[in-house]
Coordinates of C-alpha atoms in Angstrom, one line a residue:
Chain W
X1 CA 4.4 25.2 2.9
X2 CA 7.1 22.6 4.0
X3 CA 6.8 19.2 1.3
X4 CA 7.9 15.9 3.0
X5 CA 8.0 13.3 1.0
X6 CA 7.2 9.9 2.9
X7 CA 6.3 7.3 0.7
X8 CA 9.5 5.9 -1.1
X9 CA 7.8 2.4 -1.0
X10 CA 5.2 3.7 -3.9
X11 CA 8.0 5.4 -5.7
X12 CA 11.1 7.4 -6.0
X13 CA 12.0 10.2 -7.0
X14 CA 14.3 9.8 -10.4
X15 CA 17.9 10.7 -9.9
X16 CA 19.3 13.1 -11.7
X17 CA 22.9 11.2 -12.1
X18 CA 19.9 8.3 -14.1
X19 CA 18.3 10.7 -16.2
X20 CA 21.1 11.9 -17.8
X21 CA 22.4 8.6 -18.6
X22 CA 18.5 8.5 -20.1
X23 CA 18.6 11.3 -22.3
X24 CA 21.0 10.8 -25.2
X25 CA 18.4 7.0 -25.6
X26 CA 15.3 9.2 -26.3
X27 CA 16.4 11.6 -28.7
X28 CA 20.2 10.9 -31.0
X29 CA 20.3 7.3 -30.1
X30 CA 16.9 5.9 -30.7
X31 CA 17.9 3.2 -32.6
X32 CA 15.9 0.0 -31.9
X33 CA 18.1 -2.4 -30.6
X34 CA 17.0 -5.8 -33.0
X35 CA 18.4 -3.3 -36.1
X36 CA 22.0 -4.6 -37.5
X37 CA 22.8 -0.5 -38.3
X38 CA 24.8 1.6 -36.2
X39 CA 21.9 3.3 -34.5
X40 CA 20.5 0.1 -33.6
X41 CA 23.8 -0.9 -32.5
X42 CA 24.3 1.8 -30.6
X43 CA 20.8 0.9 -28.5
X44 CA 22.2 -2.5 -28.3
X45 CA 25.4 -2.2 -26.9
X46 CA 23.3 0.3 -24.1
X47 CA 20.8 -2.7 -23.3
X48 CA 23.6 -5.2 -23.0
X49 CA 25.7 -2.2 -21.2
X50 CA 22.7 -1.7 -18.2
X51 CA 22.8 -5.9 -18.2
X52 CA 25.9 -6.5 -17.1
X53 CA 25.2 -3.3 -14.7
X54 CA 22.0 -5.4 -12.9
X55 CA 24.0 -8.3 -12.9
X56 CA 26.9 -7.2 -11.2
X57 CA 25.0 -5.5 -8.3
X58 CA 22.9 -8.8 -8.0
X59 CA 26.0 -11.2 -8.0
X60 CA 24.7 -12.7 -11.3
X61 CA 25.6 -13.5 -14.9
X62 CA 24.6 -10.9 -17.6
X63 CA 22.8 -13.7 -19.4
X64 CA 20.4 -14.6 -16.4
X65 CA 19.2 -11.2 -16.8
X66 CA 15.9 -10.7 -18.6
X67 CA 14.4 -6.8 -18.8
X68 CA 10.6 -6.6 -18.3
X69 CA 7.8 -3.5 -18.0
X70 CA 8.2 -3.8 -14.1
X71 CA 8.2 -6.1 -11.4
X72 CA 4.6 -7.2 -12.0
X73 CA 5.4 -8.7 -15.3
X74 CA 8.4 -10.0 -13.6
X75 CA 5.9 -11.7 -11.0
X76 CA 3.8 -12.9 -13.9
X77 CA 6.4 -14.5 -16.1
X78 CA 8.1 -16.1 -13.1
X79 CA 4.5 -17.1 -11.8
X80 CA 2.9 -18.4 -14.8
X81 CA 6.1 -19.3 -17.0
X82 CA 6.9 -21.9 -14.2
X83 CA 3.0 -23.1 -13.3
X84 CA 3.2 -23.8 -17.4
X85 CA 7.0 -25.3 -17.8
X86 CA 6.7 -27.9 -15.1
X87 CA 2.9 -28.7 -15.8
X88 CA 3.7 -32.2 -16.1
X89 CA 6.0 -32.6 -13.0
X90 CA 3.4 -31.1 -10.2
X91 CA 0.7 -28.6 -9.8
X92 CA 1.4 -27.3 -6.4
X93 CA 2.6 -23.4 -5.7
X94 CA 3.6 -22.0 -2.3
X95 CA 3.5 -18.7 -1.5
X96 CA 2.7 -16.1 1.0
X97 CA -0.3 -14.5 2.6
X98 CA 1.4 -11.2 2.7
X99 CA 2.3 -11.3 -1.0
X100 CA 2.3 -7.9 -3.0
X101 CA -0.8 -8.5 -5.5
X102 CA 1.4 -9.0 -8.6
X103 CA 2.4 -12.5 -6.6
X104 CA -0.7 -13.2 -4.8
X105 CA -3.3 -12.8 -7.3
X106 CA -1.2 -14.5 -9.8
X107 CA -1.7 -17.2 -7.8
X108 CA -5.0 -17.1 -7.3
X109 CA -5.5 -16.8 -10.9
X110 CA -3.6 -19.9 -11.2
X111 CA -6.1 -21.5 -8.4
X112 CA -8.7 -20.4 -10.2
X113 CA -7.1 -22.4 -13.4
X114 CA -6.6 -25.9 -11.5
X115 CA -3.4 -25.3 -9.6
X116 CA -3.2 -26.1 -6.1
X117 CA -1.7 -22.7 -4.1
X118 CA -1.1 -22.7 -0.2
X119 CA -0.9 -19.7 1.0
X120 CA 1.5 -20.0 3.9
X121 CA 0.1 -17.9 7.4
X122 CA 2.5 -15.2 8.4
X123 CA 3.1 -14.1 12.5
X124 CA 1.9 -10.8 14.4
X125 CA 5.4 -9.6 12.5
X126 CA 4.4 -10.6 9.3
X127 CA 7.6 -13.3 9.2
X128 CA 6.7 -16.3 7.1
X129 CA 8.3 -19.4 8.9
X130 CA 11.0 -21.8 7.6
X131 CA 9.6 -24.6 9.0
X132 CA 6.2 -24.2 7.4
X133 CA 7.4 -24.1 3.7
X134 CA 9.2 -27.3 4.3
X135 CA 5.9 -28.6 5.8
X136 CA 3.9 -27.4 2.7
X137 CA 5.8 -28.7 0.1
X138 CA 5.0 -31.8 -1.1
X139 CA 6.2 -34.1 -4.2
X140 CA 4.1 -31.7 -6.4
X141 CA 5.3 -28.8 -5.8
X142 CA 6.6 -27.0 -8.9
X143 CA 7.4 -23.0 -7.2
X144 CA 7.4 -21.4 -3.9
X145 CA 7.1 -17.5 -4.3
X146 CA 8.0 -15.5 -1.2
X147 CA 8.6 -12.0 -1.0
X148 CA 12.3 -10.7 0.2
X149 CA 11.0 -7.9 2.4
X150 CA 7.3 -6.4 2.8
X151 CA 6.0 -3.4 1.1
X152 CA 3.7 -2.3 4.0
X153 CA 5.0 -3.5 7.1
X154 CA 8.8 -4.1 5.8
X155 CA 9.3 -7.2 7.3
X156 CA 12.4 -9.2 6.0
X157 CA 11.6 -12.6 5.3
X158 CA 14.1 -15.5 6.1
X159 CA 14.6 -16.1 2.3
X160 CA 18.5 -17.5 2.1
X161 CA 17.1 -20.3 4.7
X162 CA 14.4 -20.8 2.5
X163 CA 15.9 -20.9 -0.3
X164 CA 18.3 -23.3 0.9
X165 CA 15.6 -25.4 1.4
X166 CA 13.9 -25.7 -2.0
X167 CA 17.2 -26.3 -3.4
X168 CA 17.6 -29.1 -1.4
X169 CA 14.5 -30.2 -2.9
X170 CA 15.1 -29.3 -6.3
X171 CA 11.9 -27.0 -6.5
X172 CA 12.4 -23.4 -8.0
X173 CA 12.7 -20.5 -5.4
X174 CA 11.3 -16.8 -6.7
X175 CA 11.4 -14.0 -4.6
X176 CA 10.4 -10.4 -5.2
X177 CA 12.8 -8.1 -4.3
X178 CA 11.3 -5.1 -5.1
X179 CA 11.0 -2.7 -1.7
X180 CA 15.1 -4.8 -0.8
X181 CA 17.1 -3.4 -3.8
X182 CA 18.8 -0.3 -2.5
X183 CA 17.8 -0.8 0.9
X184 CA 19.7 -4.0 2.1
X185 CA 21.9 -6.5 0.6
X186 CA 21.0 -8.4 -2.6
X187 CA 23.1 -11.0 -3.9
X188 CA 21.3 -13.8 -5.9
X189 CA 23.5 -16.9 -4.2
X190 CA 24.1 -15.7 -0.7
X191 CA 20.0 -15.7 -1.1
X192 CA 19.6 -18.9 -2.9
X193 CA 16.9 -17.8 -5.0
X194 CA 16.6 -19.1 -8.9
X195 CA 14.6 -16.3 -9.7
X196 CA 14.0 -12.7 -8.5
X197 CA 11.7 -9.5 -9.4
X198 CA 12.9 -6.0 -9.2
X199 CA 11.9 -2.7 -10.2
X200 CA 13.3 0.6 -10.8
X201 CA 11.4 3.2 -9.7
X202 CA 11.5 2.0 -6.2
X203 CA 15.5 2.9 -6.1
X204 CA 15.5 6.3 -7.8
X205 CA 15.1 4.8 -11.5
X206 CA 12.1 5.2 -13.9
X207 CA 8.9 3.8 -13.7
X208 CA 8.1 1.2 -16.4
X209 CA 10.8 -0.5 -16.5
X210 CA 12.1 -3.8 -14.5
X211 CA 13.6 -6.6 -14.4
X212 CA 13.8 -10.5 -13.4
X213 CA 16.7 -12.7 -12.6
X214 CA 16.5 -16.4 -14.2
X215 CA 19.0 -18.4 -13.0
X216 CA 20.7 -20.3 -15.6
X217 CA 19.0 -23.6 -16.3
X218 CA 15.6 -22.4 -14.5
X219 CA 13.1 -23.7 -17.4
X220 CA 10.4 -21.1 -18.1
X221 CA 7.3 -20.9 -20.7
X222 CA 6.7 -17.9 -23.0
X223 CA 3.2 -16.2 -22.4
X224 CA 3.8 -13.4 -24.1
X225 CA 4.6 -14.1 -28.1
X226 CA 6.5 -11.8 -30.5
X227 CA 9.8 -11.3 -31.5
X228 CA 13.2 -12.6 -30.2
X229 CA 13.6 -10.1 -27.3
X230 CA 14.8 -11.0 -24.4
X231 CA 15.4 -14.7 -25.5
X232 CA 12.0 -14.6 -26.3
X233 CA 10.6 -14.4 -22.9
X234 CA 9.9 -10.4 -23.4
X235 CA 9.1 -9.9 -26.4
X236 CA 8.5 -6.6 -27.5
X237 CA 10.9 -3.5 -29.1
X238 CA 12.9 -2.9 -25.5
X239 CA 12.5 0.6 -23.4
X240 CA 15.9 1.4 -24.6
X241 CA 16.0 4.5 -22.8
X242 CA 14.1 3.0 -19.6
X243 CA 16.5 0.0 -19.1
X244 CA 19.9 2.4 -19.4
X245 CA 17.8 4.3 -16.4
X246 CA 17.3 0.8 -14.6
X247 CA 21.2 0.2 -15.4
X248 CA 22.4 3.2 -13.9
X249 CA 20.0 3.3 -11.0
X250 CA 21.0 0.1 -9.6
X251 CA 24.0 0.7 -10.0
X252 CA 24.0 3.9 -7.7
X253 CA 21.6 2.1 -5.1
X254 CA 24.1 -1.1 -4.1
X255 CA 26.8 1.9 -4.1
X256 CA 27.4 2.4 0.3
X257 CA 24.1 0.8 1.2
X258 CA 25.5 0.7 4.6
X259 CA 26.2 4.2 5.2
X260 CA 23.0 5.2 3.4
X261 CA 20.8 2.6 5.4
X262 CA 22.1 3.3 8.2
X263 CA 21.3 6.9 8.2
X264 CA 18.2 6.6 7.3
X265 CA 16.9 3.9 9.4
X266 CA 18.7 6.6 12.4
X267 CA 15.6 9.2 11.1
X268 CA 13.6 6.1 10.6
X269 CA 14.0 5.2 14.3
X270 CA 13.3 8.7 15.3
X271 CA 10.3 9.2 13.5
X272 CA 9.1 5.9 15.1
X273 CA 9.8 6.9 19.1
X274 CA 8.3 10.0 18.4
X275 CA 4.6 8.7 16.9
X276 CA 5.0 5.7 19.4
X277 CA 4.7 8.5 21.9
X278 CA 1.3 9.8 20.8
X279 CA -1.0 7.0 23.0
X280 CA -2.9 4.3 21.7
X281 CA -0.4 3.5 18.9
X282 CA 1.5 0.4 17.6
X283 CA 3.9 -0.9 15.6
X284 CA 3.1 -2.9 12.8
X285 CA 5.7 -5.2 11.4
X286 CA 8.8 -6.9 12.8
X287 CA 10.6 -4.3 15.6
X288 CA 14.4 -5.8 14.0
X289 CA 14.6 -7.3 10.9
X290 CA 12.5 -4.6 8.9
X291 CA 14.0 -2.5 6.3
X292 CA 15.7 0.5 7.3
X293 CA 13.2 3.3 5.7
X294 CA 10.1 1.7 6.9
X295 CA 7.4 2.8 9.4
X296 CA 3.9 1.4 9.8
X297 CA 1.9 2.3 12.8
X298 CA -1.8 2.0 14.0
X299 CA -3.1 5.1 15.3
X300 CA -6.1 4.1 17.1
X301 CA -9.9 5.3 17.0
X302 CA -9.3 7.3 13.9
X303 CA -8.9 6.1 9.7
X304 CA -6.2 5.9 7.8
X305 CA -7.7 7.6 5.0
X306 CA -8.9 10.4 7.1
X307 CA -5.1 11.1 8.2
X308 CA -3.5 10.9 5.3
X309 CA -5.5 13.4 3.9
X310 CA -5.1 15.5 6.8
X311 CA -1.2 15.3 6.8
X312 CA -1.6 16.0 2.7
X313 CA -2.9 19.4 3.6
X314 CA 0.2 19.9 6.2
X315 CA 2.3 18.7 2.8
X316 CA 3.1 15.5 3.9
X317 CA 2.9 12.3 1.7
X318 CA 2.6 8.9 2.9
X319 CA 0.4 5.9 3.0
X320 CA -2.3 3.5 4.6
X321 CA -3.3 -0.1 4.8
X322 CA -7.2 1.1 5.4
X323 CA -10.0 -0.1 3.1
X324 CA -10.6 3.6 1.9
X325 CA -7.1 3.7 0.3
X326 CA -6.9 -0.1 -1.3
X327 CA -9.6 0.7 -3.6
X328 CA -11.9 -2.1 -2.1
X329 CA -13.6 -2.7 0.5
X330 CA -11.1 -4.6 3.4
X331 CA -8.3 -3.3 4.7
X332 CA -5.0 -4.5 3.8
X333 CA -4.4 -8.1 3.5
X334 CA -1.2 -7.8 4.7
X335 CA -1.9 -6.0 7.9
X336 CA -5.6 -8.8 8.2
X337 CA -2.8 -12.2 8.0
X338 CA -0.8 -10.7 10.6
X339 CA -4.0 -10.7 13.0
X340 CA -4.3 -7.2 13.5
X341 CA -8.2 -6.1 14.2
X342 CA -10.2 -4.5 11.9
X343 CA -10.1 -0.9 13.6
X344 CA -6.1 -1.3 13.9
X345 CA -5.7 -2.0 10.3
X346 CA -8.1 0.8 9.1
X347 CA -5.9 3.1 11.1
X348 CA -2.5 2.2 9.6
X349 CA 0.2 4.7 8.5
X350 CA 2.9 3.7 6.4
X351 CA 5.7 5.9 5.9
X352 CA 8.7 4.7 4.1
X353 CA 11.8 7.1 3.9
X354 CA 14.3 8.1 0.9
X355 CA 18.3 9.3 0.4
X356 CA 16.6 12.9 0.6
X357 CA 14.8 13.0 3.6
X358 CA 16.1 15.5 6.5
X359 CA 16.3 15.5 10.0
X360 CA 14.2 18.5 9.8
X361 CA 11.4 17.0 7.5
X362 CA 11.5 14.1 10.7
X363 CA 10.8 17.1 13.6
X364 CA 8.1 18.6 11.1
X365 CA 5.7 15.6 10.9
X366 CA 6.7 15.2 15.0
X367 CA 5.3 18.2 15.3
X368 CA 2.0 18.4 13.3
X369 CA 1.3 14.6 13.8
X370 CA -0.3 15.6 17.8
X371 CA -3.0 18.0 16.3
X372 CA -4.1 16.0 13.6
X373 CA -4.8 12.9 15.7
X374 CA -6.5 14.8 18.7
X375 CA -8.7 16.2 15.9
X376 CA -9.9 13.2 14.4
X377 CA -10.3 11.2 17.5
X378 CA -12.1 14.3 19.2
X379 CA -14.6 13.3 15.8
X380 CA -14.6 9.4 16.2
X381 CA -17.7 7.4 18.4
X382 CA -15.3 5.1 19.1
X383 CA -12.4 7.0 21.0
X384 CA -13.1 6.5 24.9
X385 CA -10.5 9.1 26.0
X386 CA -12.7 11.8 24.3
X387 CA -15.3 14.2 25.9
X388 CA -17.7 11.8 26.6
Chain M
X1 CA -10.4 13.1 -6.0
X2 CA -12.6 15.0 -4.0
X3 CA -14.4 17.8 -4.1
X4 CA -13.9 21.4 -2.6
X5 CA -17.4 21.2 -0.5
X6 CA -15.9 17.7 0.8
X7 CA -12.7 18.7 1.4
X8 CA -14.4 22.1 3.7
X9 CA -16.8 19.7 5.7
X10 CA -13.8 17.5 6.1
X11 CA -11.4 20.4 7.5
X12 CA -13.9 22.3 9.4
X13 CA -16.9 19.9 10.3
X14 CA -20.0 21.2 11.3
X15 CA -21.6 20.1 14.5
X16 CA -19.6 17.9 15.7
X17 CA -19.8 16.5 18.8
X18 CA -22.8 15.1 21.3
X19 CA -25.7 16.4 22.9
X20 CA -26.0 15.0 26.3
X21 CA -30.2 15.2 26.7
X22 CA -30.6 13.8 23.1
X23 CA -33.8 13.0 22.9
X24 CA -32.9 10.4 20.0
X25 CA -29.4 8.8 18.7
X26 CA -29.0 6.4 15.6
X27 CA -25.5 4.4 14.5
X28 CA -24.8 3.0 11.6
X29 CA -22.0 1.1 9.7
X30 CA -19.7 -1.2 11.5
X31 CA -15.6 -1.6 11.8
X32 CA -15.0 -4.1 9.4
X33 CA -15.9 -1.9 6.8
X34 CA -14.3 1.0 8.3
X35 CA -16.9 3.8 9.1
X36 CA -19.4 4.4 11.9
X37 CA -21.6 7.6 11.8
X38 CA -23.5 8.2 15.2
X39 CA -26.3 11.1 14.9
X40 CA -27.7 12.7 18.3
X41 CA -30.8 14.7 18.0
X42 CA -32.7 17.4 20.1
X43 CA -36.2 17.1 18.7
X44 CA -38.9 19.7 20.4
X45 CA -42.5 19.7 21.0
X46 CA -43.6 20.8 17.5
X47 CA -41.0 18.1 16.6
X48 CA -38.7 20.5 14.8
X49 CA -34.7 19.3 14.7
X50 CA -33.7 22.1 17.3
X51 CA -30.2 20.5 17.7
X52 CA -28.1 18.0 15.5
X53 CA -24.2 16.9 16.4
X54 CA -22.1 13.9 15.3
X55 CA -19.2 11.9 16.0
X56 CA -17.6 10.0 12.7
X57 CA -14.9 6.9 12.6
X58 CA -14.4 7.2 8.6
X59 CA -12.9 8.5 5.8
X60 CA -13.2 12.5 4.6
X61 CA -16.0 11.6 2.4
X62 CA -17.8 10.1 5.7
X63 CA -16.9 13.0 8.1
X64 CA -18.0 15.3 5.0
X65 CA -21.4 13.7 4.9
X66 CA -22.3 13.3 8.6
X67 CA -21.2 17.0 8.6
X68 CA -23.3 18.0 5.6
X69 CA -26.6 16.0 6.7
X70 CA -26.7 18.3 9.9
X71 CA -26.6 21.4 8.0
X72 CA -29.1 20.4 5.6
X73 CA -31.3 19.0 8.2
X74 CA -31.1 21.4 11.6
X75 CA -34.2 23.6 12.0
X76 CA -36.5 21.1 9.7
X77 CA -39.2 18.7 10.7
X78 CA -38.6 15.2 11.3
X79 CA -41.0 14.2 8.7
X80 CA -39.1 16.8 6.5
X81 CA -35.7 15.2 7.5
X82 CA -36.5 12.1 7.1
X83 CA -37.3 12.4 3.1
X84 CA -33.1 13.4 2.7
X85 CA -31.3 10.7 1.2
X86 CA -27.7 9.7 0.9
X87 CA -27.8 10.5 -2.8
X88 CA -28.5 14.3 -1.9
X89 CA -25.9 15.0 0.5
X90 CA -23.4 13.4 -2.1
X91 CA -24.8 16.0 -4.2
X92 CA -24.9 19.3 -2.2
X93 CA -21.5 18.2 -1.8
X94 CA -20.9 18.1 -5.3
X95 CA -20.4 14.6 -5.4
X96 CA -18.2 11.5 -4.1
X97 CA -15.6 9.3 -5.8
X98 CA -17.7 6.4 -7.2
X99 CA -16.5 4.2 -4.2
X100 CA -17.1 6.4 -1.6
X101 CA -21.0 5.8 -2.9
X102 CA -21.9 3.1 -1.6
X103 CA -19.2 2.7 1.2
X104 CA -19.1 6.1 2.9
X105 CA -22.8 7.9 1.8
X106 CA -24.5 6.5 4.6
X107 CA -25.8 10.1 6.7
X108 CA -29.1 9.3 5.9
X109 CA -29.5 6.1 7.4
X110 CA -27.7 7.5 10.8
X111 CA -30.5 10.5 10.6
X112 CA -33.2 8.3 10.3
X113 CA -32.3 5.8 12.9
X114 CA -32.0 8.9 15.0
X115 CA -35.2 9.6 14.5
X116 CA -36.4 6.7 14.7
X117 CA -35.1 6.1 18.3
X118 CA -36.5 9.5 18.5
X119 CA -40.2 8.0 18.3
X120 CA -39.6 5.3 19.8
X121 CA -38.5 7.1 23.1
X122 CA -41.2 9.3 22.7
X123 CA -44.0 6.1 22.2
X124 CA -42.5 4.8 25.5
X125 CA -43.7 8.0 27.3
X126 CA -46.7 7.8 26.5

């Protein structure tokens, strides 16, 4: 049976190119980097090697570099470091309604703690406005948080306007740039952010391994304790092998974005005038400024869960906003902020495409996609067009 | 994540569909959560369940046990029927992901408003 892999936004496939960069760090150099001897020199001289590598495709300085487990430690250092540095100056955190989890329940936590959060409303696109982060912030506020670009809907968020703005008022910008590295442009002061979260699995690295930006002067408390690490701020023996991956893999992702984004928002576009086609179907997310790979729709009167599984057995991957796949209860809260309806949200599709994906692998699911839709709905109580 | 007897009822559904003289038809569940079972029944004289289709919104492990339910129930007595609970389809179907219990297990309670609009139609004719 034909595979089609359609969920780059979970993960990546690791490059080949990365792994063997990765090899020679798990096995003949294993040194640990914090050791003065020539093996842990060795490991050192990698770490500081993959620095400069993250910093160079981000437009930043080596030393504003800090390696972490992932982009949800990234999240929670930037989230809670801050909340506790500038303690004394405000209590007041800005974020998003669409934030991924790692962001958004950090700040509830930090709610939850004493700290006042607004969580800014998003439009039928998903865009956060400009305009409503400068109404929000106030003399207390200590961080604003808001994503680069969406990991369900893909929407890009207006962050070198917003970052402007908190510059102006002297208030630390983070954004997590997790689903926009490798994808579209990245540079840390075209962007204006002071701090940023990425990941490497999402662009053809490892999984565990990530990193955030801190721009220099950006003060920051330690919540994790330990050893010297990372100035401190990660302590911990580092993923020597891991961040050589993370080194490598960014490299190769800023390499001809354009020509890679451009193909594969061309299949991407395909893909989406061909399930458009199918009626009662929508769009979810912004129709322009979306990233390249990404594809949300709604197929109505039938659940996501329901169609995933059904494309799974036709060996396709990809994902859904419904309840059945979040693990709880509601839907996605993404897809819920943007105003979408319950039944629209439980029947959400998100496919997110890859370097790897084929023309061919676009026709396959355009062709399969029909059957299993008129199947479920000729099932669902709640599709009018049906035999009733 | 689920199980082989879930995954058949999901791919090749038994009964589906609507009977158009149902003599009795119960819903349950609502959109917010994300499934809605609807059970149509053909109850006879001797009230035996002659007939039994369904139409699910839901998940596999809903369509699974809306599909299930009418197996295990067609050809019985209502007062026979109406002693199946949601925990026993889960288990003829070899059981459901822990959160599938609570959210998704809910053929039962479709059946037995079916049969309850069942006697209630039946109390208005007479």
């Amino acid at each position: 049976m034909r595979k089609v892999y359609l969920d780059h936004a979970a993960t990546t496939r690791l490059n080949e190119e990365v792994l063997k960069e990765m090899l020679p760090y798990l096995t003949e150099h294993f040194g640990n980097p914090s050791s003065i001897h020539s093996y842990g020199r060795k490991a050192r001289a990698a770490i500081e090697e993959a620095r400069e590598r993250v910093a160079t495709a981000l437009g930043a300085a080596a030393e504003e570099i800090i390696f972490t487990s992932g982009a949800t430690e990234a999240n929670n250092l930037t989230i809670r470091g801050i909340a506790r540095a500038l303690r004394e100056k405000g209590n007041h955190i800005i974020t998003s309604a669409v934030e991924h989890h790692a962001v958004y329940d950090t700040c509830l936590a930090l709610q939850k703690e004493g700290f006042d959060v607004t969580i800014l409303p998003v439009d039928e696109y998903g865009m956060v406005s400009v305009n409503a982060v400068a109404d929000a912030i106030t003399d207390k506020t200590i961080l604003v948080s808001i994503m680069l670009a969406n990991n369900e809907v893909g929407t890009i968020m207006p962050i070198a306007e917003i970052g402007k703005l908190c510059r102006e008022r002297g208030i630390p910008f983070h954004t997590d740039a997790v689903q926009a590295i490798g994808n579209i442009p990245v540079n840390v002061d075209n962007l204006n952010v002071d701090l940023l979260s990425l990941s490497a699995h999402k662009f053809y690295g490892p999984k565990g391994v990530g990193a955030l930006y801190l721009r220099k002067g950006t003060r920051l408390s330690v919540y994790h304790h330990g050893g010297a690490q990372e100035r401190k701020l990660r302590p911990g023996t580092e993923n020597v092998a891991g961040i050589v991956g993370l080194g490598k893999a960014i490299e190769l992702a800023v390499k001809d974005l354009e020509p890679k984004a451009n193909r594969i928002r061309a299949l991407r576009d395909k893909l989406q005038e061909g399930l458009l086609a199918i009626e009662h179907t929508k769009l979810n997310g912004h129709p322009e400024q979306r990233l390249p790979g990404n594809l949300n729709v709604s197929i109505l009167y039938v659940e996501g869960e329901s169609l995933i599984l059904s494309l799974d057995l036709k060996g396709i991957a990809c994902s859904s906003g419904s309840a059945c796949t979040s693990g709880s209860l509601d839907p996605s809260h993404v897809l819920m902020a943007m105003g979408l309806d319950h039944q629209t949200a439980h029947g959400s599709l998100r496919f997110s495409l890859g370097v790897d994906n084929t023309e061919e692998d676009i026709d396959y699911v355009l062709k399969v996609m029909p059957d299993i839709v008129a199947r479920l709905r000729s099932m669902s109580p709640v599709y009018q067009g049906g035999s009733k | 994540m689920y199980t082989e007897q879930v995954m058949d009822h999901f791919t090749n559904p038994r009964n589906v569909g609507e009977i158009k003289d149902a003599n009795g038809v119960g819903e349950v569940g609502n959109m917010k959560c994300g499934d809605i079972m609807r059970i149509y029944l053909k109850v006879n004289e001797d009230e035996v369940i002659e007939d039994i289709k369904f139409r699910t919104f839901g998940c596999a492990a809903a369509i699974a046990t809306s599909s299930k339910i009418t197996e295990m129930v067609k050809g019985k007595s209502i007062s026979d029927a109406l002693k199946v609970t949601n925990k026993q389809v889960a288990e003829e179907l070899g059981g459901l992901p822990a959160p599938k219990m609570h959210c998704s297990n809910l053929a039962a309670d479709a059946l037995k408003k079916a049969i309850e609009n069942y006697q209630a139609n039946r109390a208005k004719q007479r």
